[in-house]
């Protein structure tokens, strides 16, 4: 049975944090740095408001 793949970057980060094999293979320092950068990337993405969202939701308010 194959596990369900993550559908968001946030889910992927959570899975990656629990991957002991990669943690050992790539090293804890590298993985911590990589994971922190991906968390920053997710925060940037999550805070971004697209032009589609502006158009869609502003039209609904007006």
mmCIF file of C-alpha atoms in Angstrom:
data_model
loop_
_atom_site.group_PDB
_atom_site.id
_atom_site.type_symbol
_atom_site.label_atom_id
_atom_site.label_comp_id
_atom_site.label_asym_id
_atom_site.label_seq_id
_atom_site.Cartn_x
_atom_site.Cartn_y
_atom_site.Cartn_z
ATOM 1 C CA UNK A 1 0.000 0.000 0.000
ATOM 2 C CA UNK A 2 1.470 3.309 -1.056
ATOM 3 C CA UNK A 3 0.974 6.228 1.277
ATOM 4 C CA UNK A 4 -0.888 9.288 0.118
ATOM 5 C CA UNK A 5 1.474 11.957 -1.194
ATOM 6 C CA UNK A 6 1.389 15.388 0.449
ATOM 7 C CA UNK A 7 -0.874 17.836 -1.368
ATOM 8 C CA UNK A 8 0.628 21.024 0.073
ATOM 9 C CA UNK A 9 4.105 22.238 0.884
ATOM 10 C CA UNK A 10 3.094 22.348 4.534
ATOM 11 C CA UNK A 11 2.163 18.649 4.477
ATOM 12 C CA UNK A 12 5.423 17.823 2.682
ATOM 13 C CA UNK A 13 7.442 19.700 5.301
ATOM 14 C CA UNK A 14 5.715 17.777 8.083
ATOM 15 C CA UNK A 15 6.514 14.476 6.364
ATOM 16 C CA UNK A 16 10.107 15.535 5.721
ATOM 17 C CA UNK A 17 10.628 16.429 9.385
ATOM 18 C CA UNK A 18 9.712 12.830 10.271
ATOM 19 C CA UNK A 19 11.966 11.185 7.663
ATOM 20 C CA UNK A 20 14.820 9.701 9.690
ATOM 21 C CA UNK A 21 16.483 8.176 6.605
ATOM 22 C CA UNK A 22 16.848 11.525 4.823
ATOM 23 C CA UNK A 23 17.819 13.224 8.077
ATOM 24 C CA UNK A 24 20.688 10.773 8.478
ATOM 25 C CA UNK A 25 21.684 10.705 4.803
ATOM 26 C CA UNK A 26 21.785 14.476 4.310
ATOM 27 C CA UNK A 27 22.756 15.482 7.824
ATOM 28 C CA UNK A 28 20.796 17.174 10.564
ATOM 29 C CA UNK A 29 22.268 20.647 9.995
ATOM 30 C CA UNK A 30 21.448 20.635 6.279
ATOM 31 C CA UNK A 31 17.948 19.291 6.876
ATOM 32 C CA UNK A 32 17.163 21.852 9.588
ATOM 33 C CA UNK A 33 18.304 24.670 7.298
ATOM 34 C CA UNK A 34 16.365 23.276 4.336
ATOM 35 C CA UNK A 35 13.205 22.720 6.370
ATOM 36 C CA UNK A 36 13.368 26.213 7.871
ATOM 37 C CA UNK A 37 13.707 27.728 4.391
ATOM 38 C CA UNK A 38 10.735 25.714 3.158
ATOM 39 C CA UNK A 39 8.691 26.907 6.163
ATOM 40 C CA UNK A 40 9.567 30.497 5.202
ATOM 41 C CA UNK A 41 8.577 29.736 1.604
ATOM 42 C CA UNK A 42 5.224 28.327 2.770
ATOM 43 C CA UNK A 43 4.580 31.426 4.899
ATOM 44 C CA UNK A 44 5.333 33.681 1.907
ATOM 45 C CA UNK A 45 3.011 31.653 -0.306
ATOM 46 C CA UNK A 46 0.277 31.500 2.307
ATOM 47 C CA UNK A 47 0.369 35.299 2.817
ATOM 48 C CA UNK A 48 0.339 36.092 -0.920
ATOM 49 C CA UNK A 49 -2.930 37.382 -2.323
ATOM 50 C CA UNK A 50 -3.262 36.638 -6.018
ATOM 51 C CA UNK A 51 -4.919 38.917 -8.547
ATOM 52 C CA UNK A 52 -7.587 36.228 -8.990
ATOM 53 C CA UNK A 53 -8.440 36.375 -5.267
ATOM 54 C CA UNK A 54 -8.593 40.165 -5.296
ATOM 55 C CA UNK A 55 -10.873 40.217 -8.311
ATOM 56 C CA UNK A 56 -13.098 37.380 -7.102
ATOM 57 C CA UNK A 57 -13.583 38.470 -3.524
ATOM 58 C CA UNK A 58 -13.673 42.225 -4.045
ATOM 59 C CA UNK A 59 -16.416 41.743 -6.614
ATOM 60 C CA UNK A 60 -18.403 39.758 -4.051
ATOM 61 C CA UNK A 61 -18.056 42.529 -1.456
ATOM 62 C CA UNK A 62 -19.139 45.307 -3.815
#
